[in-house]
Short mmCIF file of C-alpha atoms in Angstrom, two decimals:
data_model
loop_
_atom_site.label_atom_id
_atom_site.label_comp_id
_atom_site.label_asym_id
_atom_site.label_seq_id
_atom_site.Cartn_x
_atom_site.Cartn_y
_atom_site.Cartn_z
CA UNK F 1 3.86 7.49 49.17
CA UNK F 2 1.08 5.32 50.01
CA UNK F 3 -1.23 8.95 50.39
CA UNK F 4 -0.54 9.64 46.64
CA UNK F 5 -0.96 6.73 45.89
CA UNK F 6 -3.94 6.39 47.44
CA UNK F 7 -5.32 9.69 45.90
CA UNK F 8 -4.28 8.37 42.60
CA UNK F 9 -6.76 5.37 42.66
CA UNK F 10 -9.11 7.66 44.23
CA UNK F 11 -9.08 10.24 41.12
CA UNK F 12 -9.00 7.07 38.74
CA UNK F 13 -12.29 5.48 40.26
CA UNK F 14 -14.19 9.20 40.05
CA UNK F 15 -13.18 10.03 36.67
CA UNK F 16 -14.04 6.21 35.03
CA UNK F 17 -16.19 4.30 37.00
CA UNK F 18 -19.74 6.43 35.82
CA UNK F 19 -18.41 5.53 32.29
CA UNK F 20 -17.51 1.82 32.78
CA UNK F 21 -20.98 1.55 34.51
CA UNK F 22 -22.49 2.99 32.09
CA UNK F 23 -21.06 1.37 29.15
CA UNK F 24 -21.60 -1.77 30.86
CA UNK F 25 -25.36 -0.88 31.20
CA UNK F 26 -25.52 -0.04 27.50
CA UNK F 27 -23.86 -2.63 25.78
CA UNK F 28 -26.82 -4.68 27.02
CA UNK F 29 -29.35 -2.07 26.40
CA UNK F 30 -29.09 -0.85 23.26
CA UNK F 31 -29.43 -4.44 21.88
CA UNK F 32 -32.87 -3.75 20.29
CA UNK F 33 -31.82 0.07 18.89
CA UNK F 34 -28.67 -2.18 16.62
CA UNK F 35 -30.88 -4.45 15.59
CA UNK F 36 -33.66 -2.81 15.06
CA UNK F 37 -36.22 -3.05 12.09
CA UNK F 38 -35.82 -1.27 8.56
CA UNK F 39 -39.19 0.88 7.88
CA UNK F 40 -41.05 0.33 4.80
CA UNK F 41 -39.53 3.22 1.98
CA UNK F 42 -41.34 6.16 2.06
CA UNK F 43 -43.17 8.10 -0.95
CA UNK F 44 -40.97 9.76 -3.65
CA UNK F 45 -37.49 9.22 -1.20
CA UNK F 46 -34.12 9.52 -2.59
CA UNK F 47 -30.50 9.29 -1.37
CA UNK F 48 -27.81 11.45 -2.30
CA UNK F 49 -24.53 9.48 -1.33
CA UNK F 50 -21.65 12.69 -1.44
CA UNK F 51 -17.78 11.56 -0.58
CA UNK F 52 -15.72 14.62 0.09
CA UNK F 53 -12.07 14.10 -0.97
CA UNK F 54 -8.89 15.80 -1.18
CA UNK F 55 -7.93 13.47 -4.33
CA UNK F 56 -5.28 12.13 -2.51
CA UNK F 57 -7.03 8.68 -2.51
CA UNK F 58 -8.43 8.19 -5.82
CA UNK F 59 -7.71 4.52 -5.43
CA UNK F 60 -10.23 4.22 -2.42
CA UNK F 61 -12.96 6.67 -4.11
CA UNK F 62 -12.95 4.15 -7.09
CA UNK F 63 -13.44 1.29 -4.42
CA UNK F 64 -16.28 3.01 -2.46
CA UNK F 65 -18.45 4.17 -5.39
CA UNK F 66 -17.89 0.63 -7.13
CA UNK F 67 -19.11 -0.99 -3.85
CA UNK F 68 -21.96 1.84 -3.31
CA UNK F 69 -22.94 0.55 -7.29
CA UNK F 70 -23.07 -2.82 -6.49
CA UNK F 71 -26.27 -2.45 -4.17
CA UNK F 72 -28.40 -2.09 -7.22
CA UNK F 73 -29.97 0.75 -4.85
CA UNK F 74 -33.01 2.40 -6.51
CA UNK F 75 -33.01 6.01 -5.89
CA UNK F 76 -29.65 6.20 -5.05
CA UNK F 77 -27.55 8.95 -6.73
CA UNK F 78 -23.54 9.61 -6.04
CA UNK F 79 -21.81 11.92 -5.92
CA UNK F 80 -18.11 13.42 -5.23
CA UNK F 81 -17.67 16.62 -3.37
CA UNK F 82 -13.95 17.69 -5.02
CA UNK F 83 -11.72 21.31 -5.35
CA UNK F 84 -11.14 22.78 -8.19
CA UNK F 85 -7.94 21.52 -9.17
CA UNK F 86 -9.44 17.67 -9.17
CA UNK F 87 -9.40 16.49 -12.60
CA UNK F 88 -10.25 12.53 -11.64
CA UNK F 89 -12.97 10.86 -13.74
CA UNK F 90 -14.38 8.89 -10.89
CA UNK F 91 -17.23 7.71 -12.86
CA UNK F 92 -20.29 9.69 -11.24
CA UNK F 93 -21.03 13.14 -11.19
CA UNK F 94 -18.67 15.76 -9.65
CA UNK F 95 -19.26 18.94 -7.24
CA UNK F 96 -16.46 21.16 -7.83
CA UNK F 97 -15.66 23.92 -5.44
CA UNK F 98 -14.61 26.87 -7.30
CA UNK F 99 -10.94 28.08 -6.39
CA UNK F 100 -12.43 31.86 -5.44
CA UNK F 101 -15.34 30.67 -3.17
CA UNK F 102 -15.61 32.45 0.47
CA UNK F 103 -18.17 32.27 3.08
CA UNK F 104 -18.75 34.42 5.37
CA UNK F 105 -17.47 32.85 8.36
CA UNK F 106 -14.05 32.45 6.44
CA UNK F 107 -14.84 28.58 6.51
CA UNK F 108 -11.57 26.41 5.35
CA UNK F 109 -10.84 22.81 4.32
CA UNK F 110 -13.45 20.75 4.52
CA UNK F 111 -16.22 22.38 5.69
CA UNK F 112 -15.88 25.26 3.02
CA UNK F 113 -16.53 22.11 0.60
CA UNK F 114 -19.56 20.98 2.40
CA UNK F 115 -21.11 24.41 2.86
CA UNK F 116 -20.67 25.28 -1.00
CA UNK F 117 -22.38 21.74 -1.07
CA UNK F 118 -25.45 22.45 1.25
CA UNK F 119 -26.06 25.88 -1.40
CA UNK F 120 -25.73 23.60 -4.37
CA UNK F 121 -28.58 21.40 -2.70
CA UNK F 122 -30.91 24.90 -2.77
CA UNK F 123 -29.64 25.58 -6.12
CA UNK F 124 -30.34 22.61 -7.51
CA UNK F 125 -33.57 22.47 -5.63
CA UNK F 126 -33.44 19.67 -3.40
CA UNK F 127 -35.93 19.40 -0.54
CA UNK F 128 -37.80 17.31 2.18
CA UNK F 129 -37.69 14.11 -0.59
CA UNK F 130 -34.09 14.07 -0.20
CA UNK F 131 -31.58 12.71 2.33
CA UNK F 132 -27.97 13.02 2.05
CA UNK F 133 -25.45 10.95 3.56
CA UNK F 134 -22.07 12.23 4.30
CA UNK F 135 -19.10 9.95 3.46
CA UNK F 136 -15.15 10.44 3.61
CA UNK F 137 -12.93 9.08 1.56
CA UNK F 138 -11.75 5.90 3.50
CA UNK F 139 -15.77 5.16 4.61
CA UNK F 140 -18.85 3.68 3.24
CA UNK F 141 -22.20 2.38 4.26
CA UNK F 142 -24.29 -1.00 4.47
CA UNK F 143 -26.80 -1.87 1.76
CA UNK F 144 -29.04 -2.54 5.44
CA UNK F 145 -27.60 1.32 6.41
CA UNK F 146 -29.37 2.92 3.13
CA UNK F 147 -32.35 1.11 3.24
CA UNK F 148 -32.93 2.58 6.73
CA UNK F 149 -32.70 5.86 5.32
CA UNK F 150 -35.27 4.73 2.68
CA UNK F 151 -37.89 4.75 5.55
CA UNK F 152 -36.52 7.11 8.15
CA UNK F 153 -38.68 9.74 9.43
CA UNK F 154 -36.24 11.85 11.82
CA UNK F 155 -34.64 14.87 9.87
CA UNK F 156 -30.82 13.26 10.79
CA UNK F 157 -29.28 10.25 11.77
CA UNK F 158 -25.77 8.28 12.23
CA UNK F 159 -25.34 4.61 12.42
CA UNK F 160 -22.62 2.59 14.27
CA UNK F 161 -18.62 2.50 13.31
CA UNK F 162 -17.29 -0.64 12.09
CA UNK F 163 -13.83 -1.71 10.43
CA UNK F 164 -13.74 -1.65 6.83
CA UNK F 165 -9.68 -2.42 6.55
CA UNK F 166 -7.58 -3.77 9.15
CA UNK F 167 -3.92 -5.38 10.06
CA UNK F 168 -2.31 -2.43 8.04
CA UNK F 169 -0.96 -1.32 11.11
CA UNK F 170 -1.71 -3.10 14.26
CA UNK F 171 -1.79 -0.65 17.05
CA UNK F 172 -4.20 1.50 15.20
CA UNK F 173 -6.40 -0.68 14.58
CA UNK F 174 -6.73 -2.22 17.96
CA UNK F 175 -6.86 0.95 18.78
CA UNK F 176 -9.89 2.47 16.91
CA UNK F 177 -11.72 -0.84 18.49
CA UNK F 178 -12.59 2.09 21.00
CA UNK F 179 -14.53 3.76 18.29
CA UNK F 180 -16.63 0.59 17.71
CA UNK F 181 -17.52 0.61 21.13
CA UNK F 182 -18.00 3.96 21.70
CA UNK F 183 -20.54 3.77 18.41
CA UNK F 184 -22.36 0.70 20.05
CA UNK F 185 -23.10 2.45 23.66
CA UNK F 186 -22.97 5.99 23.38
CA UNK F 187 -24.18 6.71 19.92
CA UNK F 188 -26.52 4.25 19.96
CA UNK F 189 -27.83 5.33 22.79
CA UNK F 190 -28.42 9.30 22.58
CA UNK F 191 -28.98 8.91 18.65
CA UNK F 192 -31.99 6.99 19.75
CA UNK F 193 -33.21 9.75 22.41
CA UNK F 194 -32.65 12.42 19.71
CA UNK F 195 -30.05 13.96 21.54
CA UNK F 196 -26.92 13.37 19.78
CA UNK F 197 -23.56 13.55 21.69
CA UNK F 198 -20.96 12.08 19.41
CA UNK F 199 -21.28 13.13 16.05
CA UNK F 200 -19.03 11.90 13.48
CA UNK F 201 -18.54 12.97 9.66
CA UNK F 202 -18.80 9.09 8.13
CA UNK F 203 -22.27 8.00 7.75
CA UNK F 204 -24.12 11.47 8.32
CA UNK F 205 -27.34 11.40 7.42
CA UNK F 206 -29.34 15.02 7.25
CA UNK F 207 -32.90 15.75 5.22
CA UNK F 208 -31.67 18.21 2.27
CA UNK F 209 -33.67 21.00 3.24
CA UNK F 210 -32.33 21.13 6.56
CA UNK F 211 -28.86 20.75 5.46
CA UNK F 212 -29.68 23.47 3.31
CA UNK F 213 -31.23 25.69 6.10
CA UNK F 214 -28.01 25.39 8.78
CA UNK F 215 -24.91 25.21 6.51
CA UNK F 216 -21.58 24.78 7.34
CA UNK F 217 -20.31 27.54 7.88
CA UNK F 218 -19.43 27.95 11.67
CA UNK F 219 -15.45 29.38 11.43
CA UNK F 220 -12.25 28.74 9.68
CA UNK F 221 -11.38 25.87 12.35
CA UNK F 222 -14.55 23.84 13.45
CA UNK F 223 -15.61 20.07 14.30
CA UNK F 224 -17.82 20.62 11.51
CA UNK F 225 -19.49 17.04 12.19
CA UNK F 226 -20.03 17.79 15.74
CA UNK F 227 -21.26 20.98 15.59
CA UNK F 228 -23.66 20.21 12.76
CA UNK F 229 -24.58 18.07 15.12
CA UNK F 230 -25.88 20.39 17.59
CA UNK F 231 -26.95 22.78 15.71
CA UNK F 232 -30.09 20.13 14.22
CA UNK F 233 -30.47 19.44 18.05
CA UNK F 234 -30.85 22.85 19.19
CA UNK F 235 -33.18 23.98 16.37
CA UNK F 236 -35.41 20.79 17.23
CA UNK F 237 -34.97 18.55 14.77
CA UNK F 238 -35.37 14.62 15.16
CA UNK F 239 -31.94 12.46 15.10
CA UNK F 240 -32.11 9.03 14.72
CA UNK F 241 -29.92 5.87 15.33
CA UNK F 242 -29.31 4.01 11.60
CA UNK F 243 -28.72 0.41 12.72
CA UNK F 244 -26.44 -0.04 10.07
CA UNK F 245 -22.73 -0.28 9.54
CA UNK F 246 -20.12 2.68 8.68
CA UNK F 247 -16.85 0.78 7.79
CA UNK F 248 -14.09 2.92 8.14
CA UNK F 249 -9.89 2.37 7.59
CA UNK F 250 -7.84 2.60 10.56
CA UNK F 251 -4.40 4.98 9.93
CA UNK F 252 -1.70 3.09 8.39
CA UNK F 253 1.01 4.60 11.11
CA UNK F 254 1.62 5.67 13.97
CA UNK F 255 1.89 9.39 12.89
CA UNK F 256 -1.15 9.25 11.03
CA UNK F 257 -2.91 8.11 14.23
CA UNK F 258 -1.14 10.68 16.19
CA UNK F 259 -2.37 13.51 14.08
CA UNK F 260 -5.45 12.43 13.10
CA UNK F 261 -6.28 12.45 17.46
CA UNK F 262 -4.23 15.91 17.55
CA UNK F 263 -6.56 17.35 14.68
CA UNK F 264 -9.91 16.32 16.58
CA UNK F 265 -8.69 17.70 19.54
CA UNK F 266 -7.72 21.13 18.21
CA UNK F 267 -11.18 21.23 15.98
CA UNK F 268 -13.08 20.06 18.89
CA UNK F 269 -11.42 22.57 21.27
CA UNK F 270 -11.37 25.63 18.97
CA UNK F 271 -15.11 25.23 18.36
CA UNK F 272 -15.96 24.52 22.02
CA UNK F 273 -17.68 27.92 22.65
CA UNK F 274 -20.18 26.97 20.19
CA UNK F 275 -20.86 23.66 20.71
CA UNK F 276 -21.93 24.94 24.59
CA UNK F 277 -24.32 27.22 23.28
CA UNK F 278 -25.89 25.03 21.19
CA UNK F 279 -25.65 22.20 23.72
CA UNK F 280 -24.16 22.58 26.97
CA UNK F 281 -24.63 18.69 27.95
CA UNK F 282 -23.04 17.36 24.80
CA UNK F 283 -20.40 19.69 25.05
CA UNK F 284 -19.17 19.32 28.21
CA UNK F 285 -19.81 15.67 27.81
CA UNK F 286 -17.63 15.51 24.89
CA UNK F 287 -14.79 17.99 26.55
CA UNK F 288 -14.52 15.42 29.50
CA UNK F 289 -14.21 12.43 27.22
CA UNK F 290 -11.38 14.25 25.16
CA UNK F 291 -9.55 15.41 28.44
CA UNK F 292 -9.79 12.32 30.67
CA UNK F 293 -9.40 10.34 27.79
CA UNK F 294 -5.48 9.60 29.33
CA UNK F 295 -7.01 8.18 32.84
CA UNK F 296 -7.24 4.46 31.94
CA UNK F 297 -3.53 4.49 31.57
CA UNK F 298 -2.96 5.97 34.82
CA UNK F 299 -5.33 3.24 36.13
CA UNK F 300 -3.45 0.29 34.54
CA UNK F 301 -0.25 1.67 35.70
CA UNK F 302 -1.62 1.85 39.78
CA UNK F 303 -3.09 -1.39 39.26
CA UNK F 304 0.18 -3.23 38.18
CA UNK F 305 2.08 -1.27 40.72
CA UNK F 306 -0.09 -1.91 43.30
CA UNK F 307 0.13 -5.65 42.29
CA UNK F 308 3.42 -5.77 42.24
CA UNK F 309 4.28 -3.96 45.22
CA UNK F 310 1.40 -4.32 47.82
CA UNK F 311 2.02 -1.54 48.57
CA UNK F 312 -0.98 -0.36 52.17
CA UNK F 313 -4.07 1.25 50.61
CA UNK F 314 -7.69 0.36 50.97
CA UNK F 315 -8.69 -2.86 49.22
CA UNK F 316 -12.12 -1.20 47.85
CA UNK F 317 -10.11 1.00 45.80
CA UNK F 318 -7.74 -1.71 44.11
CA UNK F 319 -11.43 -4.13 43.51
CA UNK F 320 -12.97 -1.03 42.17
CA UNK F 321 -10.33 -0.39 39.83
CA UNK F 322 -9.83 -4.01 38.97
CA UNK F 323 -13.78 -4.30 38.05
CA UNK F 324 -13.02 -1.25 35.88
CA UNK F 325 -10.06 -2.75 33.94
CA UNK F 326 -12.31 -6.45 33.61
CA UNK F 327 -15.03 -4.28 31.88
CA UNK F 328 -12.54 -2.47 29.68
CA UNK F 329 -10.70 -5.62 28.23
CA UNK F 330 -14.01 -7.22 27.83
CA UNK F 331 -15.50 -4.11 25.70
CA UNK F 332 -12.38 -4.11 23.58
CA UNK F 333 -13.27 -8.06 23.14
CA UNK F 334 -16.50 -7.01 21.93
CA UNK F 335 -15.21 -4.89 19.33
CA UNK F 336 -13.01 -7.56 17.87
CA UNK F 337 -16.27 -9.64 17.82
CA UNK F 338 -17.19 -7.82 14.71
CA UNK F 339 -14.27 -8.73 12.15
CA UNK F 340 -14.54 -12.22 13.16
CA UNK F 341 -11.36 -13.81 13.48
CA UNK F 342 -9.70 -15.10 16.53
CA UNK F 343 -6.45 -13.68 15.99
CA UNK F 344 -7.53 -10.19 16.86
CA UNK F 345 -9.14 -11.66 20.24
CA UNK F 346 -6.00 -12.72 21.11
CA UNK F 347 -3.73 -9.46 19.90
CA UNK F 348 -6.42 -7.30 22.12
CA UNK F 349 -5.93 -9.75 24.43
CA UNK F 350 -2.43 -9.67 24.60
CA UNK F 351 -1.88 -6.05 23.40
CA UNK F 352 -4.52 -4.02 25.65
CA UNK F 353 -2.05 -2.12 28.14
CA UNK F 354 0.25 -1.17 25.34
CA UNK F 355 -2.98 -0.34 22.79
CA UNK F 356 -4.16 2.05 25.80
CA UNK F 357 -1.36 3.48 26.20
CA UNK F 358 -0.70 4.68 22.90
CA UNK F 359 -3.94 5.57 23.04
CA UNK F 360 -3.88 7.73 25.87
CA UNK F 361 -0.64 9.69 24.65
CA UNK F 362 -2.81 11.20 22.12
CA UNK F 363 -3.60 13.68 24.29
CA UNK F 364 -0.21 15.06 25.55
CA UNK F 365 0.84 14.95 22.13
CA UNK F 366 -2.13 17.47 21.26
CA UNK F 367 -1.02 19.70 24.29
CA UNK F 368 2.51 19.45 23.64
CA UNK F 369 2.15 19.97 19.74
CA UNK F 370 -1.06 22.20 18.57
CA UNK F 371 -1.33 21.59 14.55
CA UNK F 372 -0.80 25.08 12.85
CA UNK F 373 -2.91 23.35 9.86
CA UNK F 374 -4.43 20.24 9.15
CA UNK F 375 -2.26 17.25 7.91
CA UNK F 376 -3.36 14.39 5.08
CA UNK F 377 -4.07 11.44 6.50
CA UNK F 378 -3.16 8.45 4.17
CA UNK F 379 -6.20 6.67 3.07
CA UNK F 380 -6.34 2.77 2.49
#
């Protein structure tokens, strides 16, 4: 018993100790890149802002593009990317996506929207004055996020997830604290290098033209976001860090949260082959994360056992593992830094074995039940 046990901790403190390290290293790093300075606007620049919806959330749409108003942004025009069948007056212009449009990768769901999109930027002639940034339909940016892209010079960029709504269910929200912190290390960090790793659909910035030139158009399952991602990577185009806010809501359940995970597992996976030729790093970067994403569970469980029971098994292992654990709880305390409040201190406090591992089932429940098609998500 104690030999499994032993090669438990062992596998534990290979597959997460790199990543606490380095997480550790970063949070302290990459203090200049999120605070860095807004450049002065450039010549002639303008912002498309373009929320792609179902219309399943009108309610939130209205909220975004009344809060995306209230900047007073010169140069900023919005816009809402919608099907064919959505009627809603949201109060800015519509894209409609005509019920017979096909590509020619057989692109579905969202990406079919966005890749109609990108050839109504060349239609409409768009070019190198333009920038468009990519919103859901639960996200929106800082007034500090657009002025950034104002002055930007790389081609692409993504800023940092924050919290937009929270406390409408409590494990998901503690839970998508991860995200936060993921956003202030990892993104922050290889968005700054111009070699993005992570790339996530709220708060996508890309230069029209080059929007225009790669598409969206990949397959009829894709992680659109992150292979878009790559693809401006691999044809050499600058990426940059936006040290501005995306505020995002958390799912409202705990099967929302469950198949929202299960959905970016399955895109992810089903467009691995192309992610690794367009770049192998970030692939296999992003395939670890995603498959070893269940490992701090594992950890907490040893640890407690190994507590509990004292069980003969070399000290260096149970230390290692404890230093690991310390740095996780205290990067989950960072996170709740950012809405402020005590009271979600102490629930992360309190909550952080349970939080991780609902977390961490996210990934059985992807192997045990593969999505045969994408499920709504409700939007708050």
């Amino acid at each position: 018993m104690d030999l499994i046990l032993e090669g438990l901790f062992i596998f534990f403190v290979i597959v997460t100790t790199p990543f606490t390290l380095f997480q550790l290293v970063l949070i302290v790093r990459n203090r200049k890149v999120l605070n860095k300075k807004i450049p002065p606007p450039q010549s002639g620049r303008r912002i498309l802002a373009v929320i792609a919806t179902l219309g399943k959330a009108d309610d939130v749409v209205f909220q975004i593009v009344k809060q995306l108003k209230s900047y007073n942004f010169k140069n900023l025009y919005i816009y809402i990317l919608v099907e064919y069948d959505n009627k809603t007056d949201y109060g800015v212009k519509s894209i409609v996506v005509p019920k017979d449009y096909k590509t020619d990768h057989h692109s579905k769901s969202k990406h079919r929207a966005l890749h109609y999109f990108s050839e109504w930027l060349k239609k409409e002639g768009y070019g190198k004055e333009t920038y468009v940034v990519h919103l859901d339909d639960d996200s929106v940016v800082s007034k500090k996020y657009l002025e950034y892209v104002m002055g930007m010079t790389a081609e692409a960029g993504q800023g940092a997830i924050r919290l937009r709504t929270y406390g409408h269910h409590l494990f998901s929200t503690l839970a998508d604290f991860g995200r936060v912190v993921d956003c202030d290390t990892y993104c922050a960090f290889f968005n700054s290098r111009s070699t993005p790793f992570g790339v996530h659909g709220e708060g996508l910035v890309i230069r029209a033209d080059v929007e225009e030139e790669i598409g969206w158009d990949y397959q009829p399952t894709v992680a659109e976001d992150f292979i878009m991602g790559q693809n401006i990577y691999s044809k050499g185009y600058k990426f940059d860090f936006i040290p501005g806010g995306i505020y995002i809501a958390p799912p409202t359940n705990t099967r929302d949260f469950y198949n929202q995970r299960r959905r970016w597992h399955h895109h992810f996976f089903e467009s691995i082959h192309l992610g690794y030729k367009l770049h192998k790093s970030a692939t296999a970067w992003f395939a670890y994360q995603y498959s070893m994403g269940w490992a701090m569970a594992l950890g907490l469980g040893i640890w407690i056992y190994v507590l509990i029971a004292r069980p003969s098994i070399y000290p260096i292992l149970f230390y290692i593992t404890t230093f690991n654990l310390i740095v996780s709880f205290g990067l989950y305390q960072y996170a709740a830094y950012y809405i402020k409040k005590l009271k979600y201190h102490l629930l992360m406090l309190l909550l952080q074995i349970p939080v991780t591992v609902y977390y961490s089932l996210t990934f059985f429940y992807y192997l045990l039940k593969k999505p045969k098609s994408d499920i709504y998500i409700k939007k708050v």
